[in-house]
């Protein structure tokens, strides 16, 4: 099976004046389609940096990255933005919803902005995603009136709007209470099982990592070999 | 257009701030309109005072230069041009010229005239007088004489004369009395004072006499032509342009009123420049107001813009969202300002002072509404360019991590 994500020899060095800090020291990552993978590691291990690089929000100092069979590390800014829009989904620790828009409009936004408006097809897709995340009855509520957990579920629906090959989640439950965090994790698990979406979840929460198929442990900018957990139903 | 939907939503999400912003723009536009209408009103008022009783364009026979033959070496040696005095200076084809002028748009009135100098003699009293022979039906075309009559009436007839009140006083004349007129062409005739006018202008009231063109012909020995054609325009400001056109079309010498009042023109120019400065400052204040509000808005929405960028929404879309906000603010403020500016100017124009005239010579219809609407909208769009560009350059990673 071809990889959804293949990263080879990713190095990231930050420069501050004369001082150089190597945060990633030659990372290799492979994600197979339909995998739910946790990216774990202590603070400062470089997991957020790796996630940003794999999400095309940051350029690595060295290394080669392919997503869905396409080389992405040498793309120009416009092509990277278009790739992020069409092929990747993002869920962040903070939901970052647009407060002046309804839940449905927030979900449809990544498709609507490049197309110039919300088409009936986009509306149907957004509503079905909201139904999927259990918020069909909140579709026309302004995002500002939703609870924290509901907002994060809307954010997940938004990440799935353009049917991305890979969803990148950075501490998606970090700001939620236990119950809401559980709901969000259940949801990502369901979407992963039922729609075969590939998820890379950066977390320092053991509960989150435990619910993933496998984990990638970063220690001091390097991937540590892990025992793989069987993919449920796989 | 989705960017417009987003821009509108951003503006309506904080109604108090938007209302304040639009009101600020509207105030700037109101000031612009008030100043424009006032400067225009002042110019109209001054021009009316200066040209109300005189022509806007005067057509006279072209100056004929005497033919000077070159000397043996082929070089003309005279330092000044010699005016030909061989023929009488007159406009022979005045009838066709009058038709041509009448066919032009913006001509309010015209009057072919025979102008000359004469003396009015009554007993031993003699007064120099500037005689204007004109068509009786065009008596009021240039100077409103009939409404200025203080005694007698305006029908000139075959031997009628209208004189100013000062001249009548100097010669002890009243309406209905005969008076002898002796012209500088040797003509002499006993005429009757039909009416006495008072325009309030010393030069007219003490020095000018009006008679019919037919009466003037034998007196000034001009059986066919006229000496000058006076033209009144709807818009005195167009005088120079009309004069240039008529000079080209007729070959006559056409003098706009401004050339006879160079000081006034300079004063009006200076006044216009002052107005332009105030207009520019009000536009700058509008631009700064819009720019600062949108800079703040872009800053407040950094994380939202950041997430849009993370989702791969193009910089062009972000720029469009902020520039459309500028456009909407400019348009709304501009329209509101036009309404309030027109309201303010109309109100001020409707006020009357002790003498029955408005305290400010304001011209509400000359507020430059279309210009200020276009300039304000463009200015507001321009003002939004900087915040729009800086918003589009927000680093998604940095904005999300905040």
PDB file of N, CA and C in Angstrom, chain B residues 223-272:
ATOM      1  N   UNK B 223     -24.450 102.673 -41.070  1.00  0.00           N
ATOM      2  CA  UNK B 223     -25.733 102.245 -41.649  1.00  0.00           C
ATOM      3  C   UNK B 223     -25.965 100.729 -41.590  1.00  0.00           C
ATOM      4  N   UNK B 224     -24.891  99.917 -41.506  1.00  0.00           N
ATOM      5  CA  UNK B 224     -25.096  98.450 -41.553  1.00  0.00           C
ATOM      6  C   UNK B 224     -24.571  97.724 -40.303  1.00  0.00           C
ATOM      7  N   UNK B 225     -23.334  97.983 -39.991  1.00  0.00           N
ATOM      8  CA  UNK B 225     -22.661  97.145 -38.993  1.00  0.00           C
ATOM      9  C   UNK B 225     -22.973  97.516 -37.557  1.00  0.00           C
ATOM     10  N   UNK B 226     -22.308  96.781 -36.656  1.00  0.00           N
ATOM     11  CA  UNK B 226     -22.349  97.125 -35.230  1.00  0.00           C
ATOM     12  C   UNK B 226     -20.898  97.218 -34.748  1.00  0.00           C
ATOM     13  N   UNK B 227     -20.690  97.846 -33.623  1.00  0.00           N
ATOM     14  CA  UNK B 227     -19.312  97.975 -33.136  1.00  0.00           C
ATOM     15  C   UNK B 227     -18.914  96.807 -32.236  1.00  0.00           C
ATOM     16  N   UNK B 228     -19.901  96.212 -31.592  1.00  0.00           N
ATOM     17  CA  UNK B 228     -19.581  95.111 -30.687  1.00  0.00           C
ATOM     18  C   UNK B 228     -20.816  94.254 -30.440  1.00  0.00           C
ATOM     19  N   UNK B 229     -20.563  92.986 -30.071  1.00  0.00           N
ATOM     20  CA  UNK B 229     -21.668  92.098 -29.678  1.00  0.00           C
ATOM     21  C   UNK B 229     -21.366  91.616 -28.267  1.00  0.00           C
ATOM     22  N   UNK B 230     -22.311  91.845 -27.361  1.00  0.00           N
ATOM     23  CA  UNK B 230     -22.120  91.449 -25.967  1.00  0.00           C
ATOM     24  C   UNK B 230     -22.850  90.125 -25.729  1.00  0.00           C
ATOM     25  N   UNK B 231     -22.190  89.207 -25.021  1.00  0.00           N
ATOM     26  CA  UNK B 231     -22.785  87.890 -24.786  1.00  0.00           C
ATOM     27  C   UNK B 231     -22.844  87.610 -23.284  1.00  0.00           C
ATOM     28  N   UNK B 232     -23.986  87.109 -22.851  1.00  0.00           N
ATOM     29  CA  UNK B 232     -24.144  86.714 -21.442  1.00  0.00           C
ATOM     30  C   UNK B 232     -24.287  85.188 -21.414  1.00  0.00           C
ATOM     31  N   UNK B 233     -23.601  84.544 -20.480  1.00  0.00           N
ATOM     32  CA  UNK B 233     -23.635  83.078 -20.433  1.00  0.00           C
ATOM     33  C   UNK B 233     -24.366  82.587 -19.182  1.00  0.00           C
ATOM     34  N   UNK B 234     -24.825  81.346 -19.253  1.00  0.00           N
ATOM     35  CA  UNK B 234     -25.429  80.745 -18.058  1.00  0.00           C
ATOM     36  C   UNK B 234     -24.361  80.543 -16.986  1.00  0.00           C
ATOM     37  N   UNK B 235     -23.168  80.140 -17.450  1.00  0.00           N
ATOM     38  CA  UNK B 235     -22.070  79.918 -16.505  1.00  0.00           C
ATOM     39  C   UNK B 235     -20.915  80.857 -16.839  1.00  0.00           C
ATOM     40  N   UNK B 236     -20.747  81.918 -16.045  1.00  0.00           N
ATOM     41  CA  UNK B 236     -19.676  82.880 -16.336  1.00  0.00           C
ATOM     42  C   UNK B 236     -18.299  82.218 -16.390  1.00  0.00           C
ATOM     43  N   UNK B 237     -18.150  81.125 -15.659  1.00  0.00           N
ATOM     44  CA  UNK B 237     -16.856  80.441 -15.620  1.00  0.00           C
ATOM     45  C   UNK B 237     -16.434  79.904 -16.982  1.00  0.00           C
ATOM     46  N   UNK B 238     -17.392  79.739 -17.887  1.00  0.00           N
ATOM     47  CA  UNK B 238     -17.059  79.185 -19.202  1.00  0.00           C
ATOM     48  C   UNK B 238     -16.671  80.279 -20.195  1.00  0.00           C
ATOM     49  N   UNK B 239     -16.603  81.527 -19.718  1.00  0.00           N
ATOM     50  CA  UNK B 239     -16.428  82.656 -20.631  1.00  0.00           C
ATOM     51  C   UNK B 239     -15.182  82.516 -21.509  1.00  0.00           C
ATOM     52  N   UNK B 240     -14.093  82.090 -20.884  1.00  0.00           N
ATOM     53  CA  UNK B 240     -12.840  82.024 -21.630  1.00  0.00           C
ATOM     54  C   UNK B 240     -12.935  80.986 -22.751  1.00  0.00           C
ATOM     55  N   UNK B 241     -13.518  79.868 -22.400  1.00  0.00           N
ATOM     56  CA  UNK B 241     -13.685  78.778 -23.379  1.00  0.00           C
ATOM     57  C   UNK B 241     -14.600  79.236 -24.534  1.00  0.00           C
ATOM     58  N   UNK B 242     -15.712  79.883 -24.172  1.00  0.00           N
ATOM     59  CA  UNK B 242     -16.649  80.350 -25.195  1.00  0.00           C
ATOM     60  C   UNK B 242     -15.975  81.427 -26.051  1.00  0.00           C
ATOM     61  N   UNK B 243     -15.221  82.327 -25.395  1.00  0.00           N
ATOM     62  CA  UNK B 243     -14.541  83.400 -26.129  1.00  0.00           C
ATOM     63  C   UNK B 243     -13.564  82.808 -27.139  1.00  0.00           C
ATOM     64  N   UNK B 244     -12.811  81.799 -26.704  1.00  0.00           N
ATOM     65  CA  UNK B 244     -11.845  81.160 -27.615  1.00  0.00           C
ATOM     66  C   UNK B 244     -12.562  80.565 -28.812  1.00  0.00           C
ATOM     67  N   UNK B 245     -13.692  79.897 -28.528  1.00  0.00           N
ATOM     68  CA  UNK B 245     -14.437  79.268 -29.611  1.00  0.00           C
ATOM     69  C   UNK B 245     -14.949  80.329 -30.587  1.00  0.00           C
ATOM     70  N   UNK B 246     -15.556  81.388 -30.039  1.00  0.00           N
ATOM     71  CA  UNK B 246     -16.141  82.405 -30.908  1.00  0.00           C
ATOM     72  C   UNK B 246     -15.066  83.140 -31.710  1.00  0.00           C
ATOM     73  N   UNK B 247     -13.936  83.388 -31.074  1.00  0.00           N
ATOM     74  CA  UNK B 247     -12.849  84.054 -31.788  1.00  0.00           C
ATOM     75  C   UNK B 247     -12.420  83.199 -32.980  1.00  0.00           C
ATOM     76  N   UNK B 248     -12.300  81.883 -32.736  1.00  0.00           N
ATOM     77  CA  UNK B 248     -11.897  80.979 -33.812  1.00  0.00           C
ATOM     78  C   UNK B 248     -12.949  80.897 -34.905  1.00  0.00           C
ATOM     79  N   UNK B 249     -14.223  80.881 -34.491  1.00  0.00           N
ATOM     80  CA  UNK B 249     -15.298  80.660 -35.459  1.00  0.00           C
ATOM     81  C   UNK B 249     -15.621  81.918 -36.266  1.00  0.00           C
ATOM     82  N   UNK B 250     -15.409  83.077 -35.664  1.00  0.00           N
ATOM     83  CA  UNK B 250     -15.849  84.295 -36.358  1.00  0.00           C
ATOM     84  C   UNK B 250     -14.690  85.166 -36.847  1.00  0.00           C
ATOM     85  N   UNK B 251     -13.513  84.936 -36.322  1.00  0.00           N
ATOM     86  CA  UNK B 251     -12.381  85.788 -36.688  1.00  0.00           C
ATOM     87  C   UNK B 251     -12.419  87.136 -35.977  1.00  0.00           C
ATOM     88  N   UNK B 252     -13.391  87.296 -35.069  1.00  0.00           N
ATOM     89  CA  UNK B 252     -13.487  88.557 -34.325  1.00  0.00           C
ATOM     90  C   UNK B 252     -12.621  88.478 -33.062  1.00  0.00           C
ATOM     91  N   UNK B 253     -12.426  89.617 -32.446  1.00  0.00           N
ATOM     92  CA  UNK B 253     -11.693  89.631 -31.173  1.00  0.00           C
ATOM     93  C   UNK B 253     -12.721  89.378 -30.063  1.00  0.00           C
ATOM     94  N   UNK B 254     -12.515  88.312 -29.310  1.00  0.00           N
ATOM     95  CA  UNK B 254     -13.470  87.962 -28.258  1.00  0.00           C
ATOM     96  C   UNK B 254     -12.771  88.082 -26.914  1.00  0.00           C
ATOM     97  N   UNK B 255     -13.322  88.917 -26.050  1.00  0.00           N
ATOM     98  CA  UNK B 255     -12.682  89.141 -24.750  1.00  0.00           C
ATOM     99  C   UNK B 255     -13.577  88.609 -23.639  1.00  0.00           C
ATOM    100  N   UNK B 256     -13.090  87.627 -22.868  1.00  0.00           N
ATOM    101  CA  UNK B 256     -13.891  87.156 -21.737  1.00  0.00           C
ATOM    102  C   UNK B 256     -13.825  88.167 -20.597  1.00  0.00           C
ATOM    103  N   UNK B 257     -14.837  88.127 -19.733  1.00  0.00           N
ATOM    104  CA  UNK B 257     -14.889  89.118 -18.654  1.00  0.00           C
ATOM    105  C   UNK B 257     -13.674  89.042 -17.748  1.00  0.00           C
ATOM    106  N   UNK B 258     -13.079  87.828 -17.640  1.00  0.00           N
ATOM    107  CA  UNK B 258     -11.935  87.703 -16.727  1.00  0.00           C
ATOM    108  C   UNK B 258     -10.780  88.606 -17.161  1.00  0.00           C
ATOM    109  N   UNK B 259     -10.617  88.769 -18.494  1.00  0.00           N
ATOM    110  CA  UNK B 259      -9.507  89.586 -18.979  1.00  0.00           C
ATOM    111  C   UNK B 259      -9.683  91.055 -18.618  1.00  0.00           C
ATOM    112  N   UNK B 260     -10.930  91.406 -18.327  1.00  0.00           N
ATOM    113  CA  UNK B 260     -11.162  92.807 -17.934  1.00  0.00           C
ATOM    114  C   UNK B 260     -11.113  92.953 -16.415  1.00  0.00           C
ATOM    115  N   UNK B 261     -11.022  91.790 -15.713  1.00  0.00           N
ATOM    116  CA  UNK B 261     -11.023  91.804 -14.239  1.00  0.00           C
ATOM    117  C   UNK B 261      -9.958  90.851 -13.721  1.00  0.00           C
ATOM    118  N   UNK B 262      -8.715  91.123 -14.114  1.00  0.00           N
ATOM    119  CA  UNK B 262      -7.650  90.174 -13.782  1.00  0.00           C
ATOM    120  C   UNK B 262      -7.455  90.013 -12.278  1.00  0.00           C
ATOM    121  N   UNK B 263      -7.679  91.087 -11.522  1.00  0.00           N
ATOM    122  CA  UNK B 263      -7.505  91.005 -10.063  1.00  0.00           C
ATOM    123  C   UNK B 263      -8.524  90.062  -9.448  1.00  0.00           C
ATOM    124  N   UNK B 264      -9.749  90.138  -9.951  1.00  0.00           N
ATOM    125  CA  UNK B 264     -10.800  89.282  -9.409  1.00  0.00           C
ATOM    126  C   UNK B 264     -10.473  87.816  -9.698  1.00  0.00           C
ATOM    127  N   UNK B 265     -10.006  87.585 -10.917  1.00  0.00           N
ATOM    128  CA  UNK B 265      -9.680  86.208 -11.277  1.00  0.00           C
ATOM    129  C   UNK B 265      -8.586  85.660 -10.357  1.00  0.00           C
ATOM    130  N   UNK B 266      -7.582  86.505 -10.080  1.00  0.00           N
ATOM    131  CA  UNK B 266      -6.500  86.069  -9.191  1.00  0.00           C
ATOM    132  C   UNK B 266      -7.044  85.781  -7.798  1.00  0.00           C
ATOM    133  N   UNK B 267      -7.978  86.643  -7.335  1.00  0.00           N
ATOM    134  CA  UNK B 267      -8.559  86.452  -5.998  1.00  0.00           C
ATOM    135  C   UNK B 267      -9.367  85.158  -5.967  1.00  0.00           C
ATOM    136  N   UNK B 268     -10.130  84.912  -7.043  1.00  0.00           N
ATOM    137  CA  UNK B 268     -10.938  83.687  -7.082  1.00  0.00           C
ATOM    138  C   UNK B 268     -10.041  82.452  -7.121  1.00  0.00           C
ATOM    139  N   UNK B 269      -8.934  82.566  -7.859  1.00  0.00           N
ATOM    140  CA  UNK B 269      -7.976  81.450  -7.919  1.00  0.00           C
ATOM    141  C   UNK B 269      -7.410  81.145  -6.530  1.00  0.00           C
ATOM    142  N   UNK B 270      -7.040  82.217  -5.813  1.00  0.00           N
ATOM    143  CA  UNK B 270      -6.466  82.040  -4.477  1.00  0.00           C
ATOM    144  C   UNK B 270      -7.495  81.399  -3.552  1.00  0.00           C
ATOM    145  N   UNK B 271      -8.737  81.856  -3.671  1.00  0.00           N
ATOM    146  CA  UNK B 271      -9.817  81.311  -2.846  1.00  0.00           C
ATOM    147  C   UNK B 271     -10.032  79.835  -3.181  1.00  0.00           C
ATOM    148  N   UNK B 272      -9.970  79.534  -4.480  1.00  0.00           N
ATOM    149  CA  UNK B 272     -10.136  78.150  -4.934  1.00  0.00           C
ATOM    150  C   UNK B 272      -9.037  77.261  -4.383  1.00  0.00           C
TER     151      UNK B 272
END
